mmCIF file of C-alpha atoms in Angstrom:
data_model
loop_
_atom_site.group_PDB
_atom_site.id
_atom_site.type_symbol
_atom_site.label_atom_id
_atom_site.label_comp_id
_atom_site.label_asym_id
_atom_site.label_seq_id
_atom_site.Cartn_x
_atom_site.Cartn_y
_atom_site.Cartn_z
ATOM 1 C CA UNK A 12 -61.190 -82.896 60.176
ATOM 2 C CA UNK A 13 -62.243 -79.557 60.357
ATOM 3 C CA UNK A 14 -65.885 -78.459 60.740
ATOM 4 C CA UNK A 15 -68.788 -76.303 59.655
ATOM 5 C CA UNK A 16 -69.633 -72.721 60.272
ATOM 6 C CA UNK A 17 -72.652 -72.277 58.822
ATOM 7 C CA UNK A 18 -74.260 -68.500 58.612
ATOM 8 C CA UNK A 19 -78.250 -68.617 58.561
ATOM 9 C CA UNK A 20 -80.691 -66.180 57.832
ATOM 10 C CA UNK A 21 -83.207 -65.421 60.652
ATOM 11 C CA UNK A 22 -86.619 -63.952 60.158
ATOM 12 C CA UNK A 23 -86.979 -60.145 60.271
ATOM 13 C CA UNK A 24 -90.514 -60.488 61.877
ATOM 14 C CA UNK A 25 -92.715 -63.793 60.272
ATOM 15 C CA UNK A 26 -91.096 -67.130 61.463
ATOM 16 C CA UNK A 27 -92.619 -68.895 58.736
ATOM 17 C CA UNK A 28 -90.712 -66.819 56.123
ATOM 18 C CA UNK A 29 -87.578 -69.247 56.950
ATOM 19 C CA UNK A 30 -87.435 -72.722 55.385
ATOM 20 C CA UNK A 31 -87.042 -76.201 55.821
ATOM 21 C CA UNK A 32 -83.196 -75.873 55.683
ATOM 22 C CA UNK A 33 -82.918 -73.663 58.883
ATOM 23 C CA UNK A 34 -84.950 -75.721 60.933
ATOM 24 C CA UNK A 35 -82.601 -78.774 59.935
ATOM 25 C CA UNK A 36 -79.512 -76.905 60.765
ATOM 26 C CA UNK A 37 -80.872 -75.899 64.016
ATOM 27 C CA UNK A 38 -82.048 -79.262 65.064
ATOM 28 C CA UNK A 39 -78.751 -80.804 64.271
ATOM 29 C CA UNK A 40 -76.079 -78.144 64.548
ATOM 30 C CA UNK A 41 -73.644 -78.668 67.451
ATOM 31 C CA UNK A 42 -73.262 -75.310 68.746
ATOM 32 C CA UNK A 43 -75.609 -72.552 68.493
ATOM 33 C CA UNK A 44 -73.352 -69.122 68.273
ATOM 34 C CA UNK A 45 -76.648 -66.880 68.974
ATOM 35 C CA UNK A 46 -76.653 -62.614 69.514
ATOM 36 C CA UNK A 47 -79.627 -63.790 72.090
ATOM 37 C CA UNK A 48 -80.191 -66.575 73.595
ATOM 38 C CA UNK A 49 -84.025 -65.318 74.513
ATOM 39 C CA UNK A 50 -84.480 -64.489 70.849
ATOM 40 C CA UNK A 51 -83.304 -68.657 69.693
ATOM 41 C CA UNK A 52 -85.396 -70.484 72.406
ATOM 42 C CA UNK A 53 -88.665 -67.915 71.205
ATOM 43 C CA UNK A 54 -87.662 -68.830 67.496
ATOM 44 C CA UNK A 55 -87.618 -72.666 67.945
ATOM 45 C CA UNK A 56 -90.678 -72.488 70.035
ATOM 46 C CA UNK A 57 -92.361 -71.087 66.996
ATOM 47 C CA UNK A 58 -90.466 -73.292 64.618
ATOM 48 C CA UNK A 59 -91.661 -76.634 66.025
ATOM 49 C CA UNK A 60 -87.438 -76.925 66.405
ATOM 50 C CA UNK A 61 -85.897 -78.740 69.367
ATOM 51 C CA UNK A 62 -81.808 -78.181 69.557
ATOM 52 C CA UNK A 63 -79.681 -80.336 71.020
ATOM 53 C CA UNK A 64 -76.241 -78.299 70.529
ATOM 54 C CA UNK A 65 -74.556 -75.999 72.687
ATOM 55 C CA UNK A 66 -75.708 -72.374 73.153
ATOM 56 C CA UNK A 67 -73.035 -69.556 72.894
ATOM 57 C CA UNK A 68 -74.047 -66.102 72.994
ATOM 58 C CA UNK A 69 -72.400 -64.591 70.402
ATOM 59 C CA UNK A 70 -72.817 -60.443 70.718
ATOM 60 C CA UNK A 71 -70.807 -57.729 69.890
ATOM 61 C CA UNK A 72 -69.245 -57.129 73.273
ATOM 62 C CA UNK A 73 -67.895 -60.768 73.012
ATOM 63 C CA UNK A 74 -67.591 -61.315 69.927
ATOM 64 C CA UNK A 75 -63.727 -61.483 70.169
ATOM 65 C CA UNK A 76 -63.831 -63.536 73.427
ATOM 66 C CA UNK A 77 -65.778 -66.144 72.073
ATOM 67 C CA UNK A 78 -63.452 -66.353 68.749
ATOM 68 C CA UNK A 79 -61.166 -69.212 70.285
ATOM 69 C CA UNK A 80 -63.873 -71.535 71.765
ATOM 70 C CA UNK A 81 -65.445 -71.381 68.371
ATOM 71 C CA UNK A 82 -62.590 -71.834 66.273
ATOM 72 C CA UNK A 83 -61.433 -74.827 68.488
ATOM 73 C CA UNK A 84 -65.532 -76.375 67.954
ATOM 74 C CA UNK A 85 -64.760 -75.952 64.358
ATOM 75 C CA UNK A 86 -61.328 -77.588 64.279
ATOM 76 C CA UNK A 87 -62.810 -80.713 65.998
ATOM 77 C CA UNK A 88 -65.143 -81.048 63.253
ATOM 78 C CA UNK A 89 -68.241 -79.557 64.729
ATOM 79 C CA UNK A 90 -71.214 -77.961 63.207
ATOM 80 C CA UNK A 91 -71.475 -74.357 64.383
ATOM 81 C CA UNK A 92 -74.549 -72.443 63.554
ATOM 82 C CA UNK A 93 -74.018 -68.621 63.573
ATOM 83 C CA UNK A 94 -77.842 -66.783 64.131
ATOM 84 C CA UNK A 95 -78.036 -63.286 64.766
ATOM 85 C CA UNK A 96 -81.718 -61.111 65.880
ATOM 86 C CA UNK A 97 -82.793 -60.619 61.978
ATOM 87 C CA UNK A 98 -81.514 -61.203 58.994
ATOM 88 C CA UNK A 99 -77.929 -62.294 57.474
ATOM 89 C CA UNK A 100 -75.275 -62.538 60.290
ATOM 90 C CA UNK A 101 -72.081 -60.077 59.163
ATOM 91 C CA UNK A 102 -74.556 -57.535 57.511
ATOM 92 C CA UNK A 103 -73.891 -54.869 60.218
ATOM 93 C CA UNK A 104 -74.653 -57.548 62.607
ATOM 94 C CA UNK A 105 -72.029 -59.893 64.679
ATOM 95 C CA UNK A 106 -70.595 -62.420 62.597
ATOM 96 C CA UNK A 107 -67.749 -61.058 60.087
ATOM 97 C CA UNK A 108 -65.038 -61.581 62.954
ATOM 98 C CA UNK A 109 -66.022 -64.813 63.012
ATOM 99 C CA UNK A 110 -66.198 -65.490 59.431
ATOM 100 C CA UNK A 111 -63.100 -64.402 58.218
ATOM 101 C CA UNK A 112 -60.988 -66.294 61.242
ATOM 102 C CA UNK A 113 -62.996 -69.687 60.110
ATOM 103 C CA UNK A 114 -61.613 -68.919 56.551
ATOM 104 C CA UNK A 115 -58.070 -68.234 57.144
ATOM 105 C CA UNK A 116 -58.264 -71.551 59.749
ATOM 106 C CA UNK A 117 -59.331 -73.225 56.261
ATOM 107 C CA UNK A 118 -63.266 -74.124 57.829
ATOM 108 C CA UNK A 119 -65.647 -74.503 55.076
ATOM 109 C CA UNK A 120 -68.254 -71.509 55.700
ATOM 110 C CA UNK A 121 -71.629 -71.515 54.207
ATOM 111 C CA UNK A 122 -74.886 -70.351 54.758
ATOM 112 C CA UNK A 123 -78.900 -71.055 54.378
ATOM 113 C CA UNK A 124 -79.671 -68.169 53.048
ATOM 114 C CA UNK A 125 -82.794 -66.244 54.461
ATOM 115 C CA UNK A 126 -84.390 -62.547 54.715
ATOM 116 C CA UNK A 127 -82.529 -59.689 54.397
ATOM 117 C CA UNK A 128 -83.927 -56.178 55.259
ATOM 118 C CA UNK A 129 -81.755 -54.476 53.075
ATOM 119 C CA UNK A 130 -83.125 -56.098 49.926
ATOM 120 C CA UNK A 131 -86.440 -56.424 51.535
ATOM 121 C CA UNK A 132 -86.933 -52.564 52.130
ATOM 122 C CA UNK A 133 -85.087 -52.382 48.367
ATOM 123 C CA UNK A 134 -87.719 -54.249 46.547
ATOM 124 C CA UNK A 135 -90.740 -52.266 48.371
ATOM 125 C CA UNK A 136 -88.833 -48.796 48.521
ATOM 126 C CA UNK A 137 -90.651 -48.230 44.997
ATOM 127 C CA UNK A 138 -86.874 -46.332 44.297
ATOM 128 C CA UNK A 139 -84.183 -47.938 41.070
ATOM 129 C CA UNK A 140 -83.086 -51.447 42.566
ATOM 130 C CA UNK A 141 -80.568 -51.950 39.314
ATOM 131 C CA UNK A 142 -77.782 -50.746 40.986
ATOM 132 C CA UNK A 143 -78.021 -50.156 44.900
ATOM 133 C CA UNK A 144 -75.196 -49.555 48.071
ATOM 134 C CA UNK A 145 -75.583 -50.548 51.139
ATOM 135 C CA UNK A 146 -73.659 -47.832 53.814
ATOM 136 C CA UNK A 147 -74.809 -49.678 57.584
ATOM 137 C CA UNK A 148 -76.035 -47.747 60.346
ATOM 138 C CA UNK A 149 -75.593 -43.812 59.821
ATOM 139 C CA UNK A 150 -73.245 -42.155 62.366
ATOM 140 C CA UNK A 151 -75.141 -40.611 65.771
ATOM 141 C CA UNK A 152 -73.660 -36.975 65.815
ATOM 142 C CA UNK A 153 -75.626 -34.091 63.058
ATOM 143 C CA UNK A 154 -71.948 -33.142 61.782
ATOM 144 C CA UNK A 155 -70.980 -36.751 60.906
ATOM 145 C CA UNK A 156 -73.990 -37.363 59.611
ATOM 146 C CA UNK A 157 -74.039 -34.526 57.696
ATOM 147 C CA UNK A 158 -70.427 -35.293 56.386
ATOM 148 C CA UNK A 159 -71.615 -39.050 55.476
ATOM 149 C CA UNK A 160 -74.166 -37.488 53.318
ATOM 150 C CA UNK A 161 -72.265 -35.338 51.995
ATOM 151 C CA UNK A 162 -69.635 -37.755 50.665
ATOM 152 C CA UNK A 163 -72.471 -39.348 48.982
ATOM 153 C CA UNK A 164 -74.153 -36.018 47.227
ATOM 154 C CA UNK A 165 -73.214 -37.626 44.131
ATOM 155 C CA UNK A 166 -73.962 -41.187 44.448
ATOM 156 C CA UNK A 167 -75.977 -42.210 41.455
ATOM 157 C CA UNK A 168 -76.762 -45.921 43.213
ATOM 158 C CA UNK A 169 -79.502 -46.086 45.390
ATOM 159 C CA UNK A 170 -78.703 -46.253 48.695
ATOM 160 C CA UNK A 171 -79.606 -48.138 51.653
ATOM 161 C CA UNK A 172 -78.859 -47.051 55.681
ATOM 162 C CA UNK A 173 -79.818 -48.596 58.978
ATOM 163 C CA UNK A 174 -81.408 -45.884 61.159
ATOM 164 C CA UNK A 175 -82.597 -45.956 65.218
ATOM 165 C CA UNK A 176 -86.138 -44.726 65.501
ATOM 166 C CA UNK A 177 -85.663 -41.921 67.873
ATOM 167 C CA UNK A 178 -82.937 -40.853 65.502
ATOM 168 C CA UNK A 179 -84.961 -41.092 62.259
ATOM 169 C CA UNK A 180 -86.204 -37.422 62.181
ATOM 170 C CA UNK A 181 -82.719 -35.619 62.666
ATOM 171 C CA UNK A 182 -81.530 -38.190 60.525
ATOM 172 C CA UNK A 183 -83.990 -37.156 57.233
ATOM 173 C CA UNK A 184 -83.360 -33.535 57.962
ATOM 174 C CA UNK A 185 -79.814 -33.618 58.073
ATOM 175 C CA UNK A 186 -80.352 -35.647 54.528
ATOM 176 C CA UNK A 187 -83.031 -32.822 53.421
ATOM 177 C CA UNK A 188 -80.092 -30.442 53.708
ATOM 178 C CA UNK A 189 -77.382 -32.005 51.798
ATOM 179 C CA UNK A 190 -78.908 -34.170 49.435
ATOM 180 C CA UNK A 191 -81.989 -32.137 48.714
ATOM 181 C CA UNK A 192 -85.753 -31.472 50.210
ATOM 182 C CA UNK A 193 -87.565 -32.986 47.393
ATOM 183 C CA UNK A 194 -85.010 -36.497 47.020
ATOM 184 C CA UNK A 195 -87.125 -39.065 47.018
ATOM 185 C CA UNK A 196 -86.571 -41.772 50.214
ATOM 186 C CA UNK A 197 -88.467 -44.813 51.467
ATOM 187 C CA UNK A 198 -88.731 -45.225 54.945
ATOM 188 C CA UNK A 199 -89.605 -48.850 55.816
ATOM 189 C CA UNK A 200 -90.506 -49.838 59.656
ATOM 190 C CA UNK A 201 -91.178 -53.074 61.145
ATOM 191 C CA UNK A 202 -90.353 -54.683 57.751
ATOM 192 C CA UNK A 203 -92.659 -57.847 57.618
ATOM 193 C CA UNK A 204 -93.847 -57.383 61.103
ATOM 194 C CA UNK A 205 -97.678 -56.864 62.279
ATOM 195 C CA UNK A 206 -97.434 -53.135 62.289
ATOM 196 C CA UNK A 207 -95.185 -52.897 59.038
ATOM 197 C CA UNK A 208 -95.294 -49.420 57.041
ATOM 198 C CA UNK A 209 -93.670 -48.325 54.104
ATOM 199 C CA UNK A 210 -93.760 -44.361 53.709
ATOM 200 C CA UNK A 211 -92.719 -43.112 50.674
ATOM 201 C CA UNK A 212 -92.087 -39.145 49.931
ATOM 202 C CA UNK A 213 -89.092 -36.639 49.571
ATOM 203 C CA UNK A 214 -86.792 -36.056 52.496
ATOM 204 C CA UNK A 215 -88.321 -32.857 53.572
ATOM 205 C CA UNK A 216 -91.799 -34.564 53.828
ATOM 206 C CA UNK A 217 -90.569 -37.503 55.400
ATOM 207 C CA UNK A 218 -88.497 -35.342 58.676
ATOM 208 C CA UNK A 219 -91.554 -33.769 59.188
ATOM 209 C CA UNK A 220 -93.483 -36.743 59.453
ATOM 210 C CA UNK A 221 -91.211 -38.755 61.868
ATOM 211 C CA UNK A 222 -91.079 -35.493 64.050
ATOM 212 C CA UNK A 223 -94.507 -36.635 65.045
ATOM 213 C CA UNK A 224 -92.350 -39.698 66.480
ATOM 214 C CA UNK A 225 -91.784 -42.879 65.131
ATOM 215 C CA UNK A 226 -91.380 -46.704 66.911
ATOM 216 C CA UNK A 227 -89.733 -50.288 65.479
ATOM 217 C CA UNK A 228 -86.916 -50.931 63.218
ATOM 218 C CA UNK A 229 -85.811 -48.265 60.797
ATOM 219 C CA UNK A 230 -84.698 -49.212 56.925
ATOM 220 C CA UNK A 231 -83.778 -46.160 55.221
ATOM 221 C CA UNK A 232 -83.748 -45.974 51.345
ATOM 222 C CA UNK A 233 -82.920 -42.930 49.411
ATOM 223 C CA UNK A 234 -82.746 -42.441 45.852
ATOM 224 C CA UNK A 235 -79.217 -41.818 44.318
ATOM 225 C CA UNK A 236 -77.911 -38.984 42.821
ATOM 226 C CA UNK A 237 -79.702 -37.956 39.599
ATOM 227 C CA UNK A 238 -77.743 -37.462 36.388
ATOM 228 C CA UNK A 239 -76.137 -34.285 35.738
ATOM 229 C CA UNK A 240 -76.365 -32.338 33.373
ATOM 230 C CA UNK A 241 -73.145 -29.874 32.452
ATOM 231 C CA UNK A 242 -73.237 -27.241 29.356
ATOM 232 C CA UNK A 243 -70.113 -26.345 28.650
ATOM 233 C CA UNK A 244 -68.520 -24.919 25.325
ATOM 234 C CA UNK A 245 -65.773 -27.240 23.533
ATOM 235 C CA UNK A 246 -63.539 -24.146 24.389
ATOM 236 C CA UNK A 247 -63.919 -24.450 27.898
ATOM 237 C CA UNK A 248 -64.292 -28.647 27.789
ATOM 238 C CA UNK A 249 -60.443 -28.178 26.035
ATOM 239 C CA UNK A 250 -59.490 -25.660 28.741
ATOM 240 C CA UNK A 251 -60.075 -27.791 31.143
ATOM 241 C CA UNK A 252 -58.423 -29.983 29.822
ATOM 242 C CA UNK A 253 -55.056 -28.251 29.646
ATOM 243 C CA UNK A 254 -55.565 -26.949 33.078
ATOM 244 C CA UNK A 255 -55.433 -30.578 34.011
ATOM 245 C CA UNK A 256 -52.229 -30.908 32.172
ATOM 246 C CA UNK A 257 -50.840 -27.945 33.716
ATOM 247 C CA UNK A 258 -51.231 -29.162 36.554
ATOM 248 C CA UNK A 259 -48.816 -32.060 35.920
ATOM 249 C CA UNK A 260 -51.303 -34.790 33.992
ATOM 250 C CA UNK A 261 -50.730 -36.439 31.349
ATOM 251 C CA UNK A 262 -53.119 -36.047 28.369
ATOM 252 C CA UNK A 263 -54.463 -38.839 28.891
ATOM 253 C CA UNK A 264 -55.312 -39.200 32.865
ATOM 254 C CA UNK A 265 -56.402 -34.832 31.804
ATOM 255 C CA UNK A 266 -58.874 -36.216 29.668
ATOM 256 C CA UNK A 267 -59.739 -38.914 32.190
ATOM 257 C CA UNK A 268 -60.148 -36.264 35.137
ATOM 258 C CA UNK A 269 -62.626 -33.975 32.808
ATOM 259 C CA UNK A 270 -64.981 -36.822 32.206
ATOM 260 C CA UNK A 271 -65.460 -37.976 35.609
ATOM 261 C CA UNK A 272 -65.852 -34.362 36.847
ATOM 262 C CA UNK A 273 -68.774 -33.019 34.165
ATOM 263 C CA UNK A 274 -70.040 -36.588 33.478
ATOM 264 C CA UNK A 275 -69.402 -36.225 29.453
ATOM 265 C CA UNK A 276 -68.668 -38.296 26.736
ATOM 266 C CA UNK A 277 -64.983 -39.351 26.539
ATOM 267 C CA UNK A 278 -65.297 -38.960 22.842
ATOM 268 C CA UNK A 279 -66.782 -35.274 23.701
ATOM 269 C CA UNK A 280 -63.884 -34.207 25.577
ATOM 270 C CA UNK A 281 -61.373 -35.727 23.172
ATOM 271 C CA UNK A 282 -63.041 -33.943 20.200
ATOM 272 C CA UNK A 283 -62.723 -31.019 21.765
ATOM 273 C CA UNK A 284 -58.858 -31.136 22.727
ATOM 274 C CA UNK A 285 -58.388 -32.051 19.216
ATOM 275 C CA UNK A 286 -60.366 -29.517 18.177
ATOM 276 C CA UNK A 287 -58.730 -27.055 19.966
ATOM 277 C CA UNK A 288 -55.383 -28.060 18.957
ATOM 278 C CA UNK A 289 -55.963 -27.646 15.199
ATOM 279 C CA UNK A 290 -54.880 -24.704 13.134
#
C-alpha cells in the first residue's frame, strides 16, 4: 500500500499560531522531508513535539536528489511530512517537485493547512482582497524587473510579490516608474514576528523610505490596475472595429478585440457597428 505525503503549514514567526494537527503529524510522521533541519529541531523544541521519524533535508539544491528516496518511503506505505522555513510548502518554496511526482505515483497528498504570508500580508495590506494574484519572488536585475512590471501595468487584481530586503528599495522604484508614483502598495516585514511592520503608502513614498534601509522578510502588495476609462465616439468605436476586420477578423472575434482593448460594453461596441452600418 502506498503512503502519505502530507504538506504542513509552518509558522511564519509565532509557533503557537500552528495547531493541534501539526504537532500530531510531526510526532507520528515517519520521515520528516525538512528545508532545515536547524529550523525543525528549534520548532519542536517550542512545540512541546518529540519526532521519532527520519529527517531528510529537503532544499532546493536537492530537491531532485532526494525525489527517489522519498517516493520509495511513500510506496512502502510511509508517512512523509513535507515542512518548509514558513508557510505552505510549494508556494515559492521546495515542495511542488515533490508533489506532483507523489501524484502521478498515485500517493494520496494532503495537507494541515497553516499560515500563509501571502494571504497574511493580503488581509493587513488594507488594498481590495476580492480578487488578488500571487507572481513569487520578483526577478534580481532593474530591466527584468522593470519588464515584470510592465507586463502587469494593467492588472486590475491585486497583486502580491516576494521581495529580499536589500532589494526592496530598487524594487519600489522600478514599480514607481512603470506602474505609477502615487499606486498604492503595502509593504509588510517580519509578518507576525516581534518586530512586525506594515507600511502602507504609494510606491514613490514607499522607495524612499526603504532607501533608509530595511531588515527581515519582505511581502510586497500593490494595488491593481485601476479601471480605465476610454471616450471614444461610436464613429471611431465602429472604426475600430473594421480595422480589426481588415486585418483578417471576423466580426465577431473584431468586436471581441475592441472590448478587451478600451474596456467597453460589448453591447456599446456592437451598437455602434450596427450603427454605423445603417443607411
Amino acid at each position: 500500500m502506498s503512503g502519505r505525503l502530507v504538506l504542513g503549514g509552518a509558522p511564519l514567526g509565532q509557533p503557537g499560531d500552528v495547531g493541534p494537527r501539526l504537532r500530531a503529524v510531526m510526532a507520528t510522521a515517519d520521515v520528516l522531508a525538512v528545508e532545515d533541519t536547524r529550523r525543525l529541531h528549534r520548532l519542536a523544541a517550542d512545540l512541546e513535539v518529540t519526532f521519532t521519524g527520519r529527517v531528510v533535508t529537503f532544499h532546493e539544491s536537492v530537491e531532485q536528489a532526494r525525489l527517489p528516496g522519498l517516493l520509495d518511503a511513500l510506496a512502502s506505505g510511509a508517512t512523509v511530512l513535507l515542512l518548509t522555513d514558513a508557510g505552505m510548502p510549494s508556494v515559492s518554496d521546495p515542495g511542488y517537485t515533490l508533489v506532483r511526482a507523489a501524484i502521478e505515483a498515485g500517493v494520496d497528498v494532503t495537507s494541515v493547512p497553516g499560515p500563509s504570508a501571502v494571504t497574511t500580508a493580503l488581509a493587513v495590506s488594507g488594498l481590495p482582497v476580492d480578487r488578488f494574484c500571487f507572481e513569487g519572488f520578483l526577478p534580481r536585475r532593474s530591466g527584468e524587473r522593470r519588464s515584470t512590471f510592465t507586463a502587469l501595468a494593467d492588472e486590475r487584481r491585486t497583486m502580491v510579490f516576494f521581495e529580499s530586503p536589500h532589494r526592496l528599495a530598487d524594487a519600489l522604484t522600478d514599480a514607481a516608474a512603470v506602474l505609477g508614483p502615487d499606486r498604492q502598495a503595502a509593504v509588510c516585514r517580519e509578518l507576525t514576528k516581534t518586530y512586525e511592520e506594515i507600511r502602507r503608502g504609494g510606491l514613490a513614498e514607499l522607495a524612499a523610505w526603504a532607501a533608509e534601509g530595511v531588515k527581515g522578510e519582505i511581502t510586497l502588495v500593490v494595488a491593481g490596475a485601476p479601471e480605465r476609462v476610454v471616450e471614444l465616439t461610436a464613429a471611431e468605436i465602429a472604426a475600430a472595429v473594421f480595422a480589426e476586420e481588415a486585418a483578417g477578423e471576423t466580426r465577431k472575434d473584431a468586436i471581441r478585440a475592441v472590448v478587451t482593448r478600451t474596456g467597453l460594453p460589448k453591447r456599446t461596441v456592437f451598437d455602434a457597428v450596427v450603427a454605423a452600418k445603417s443607411p
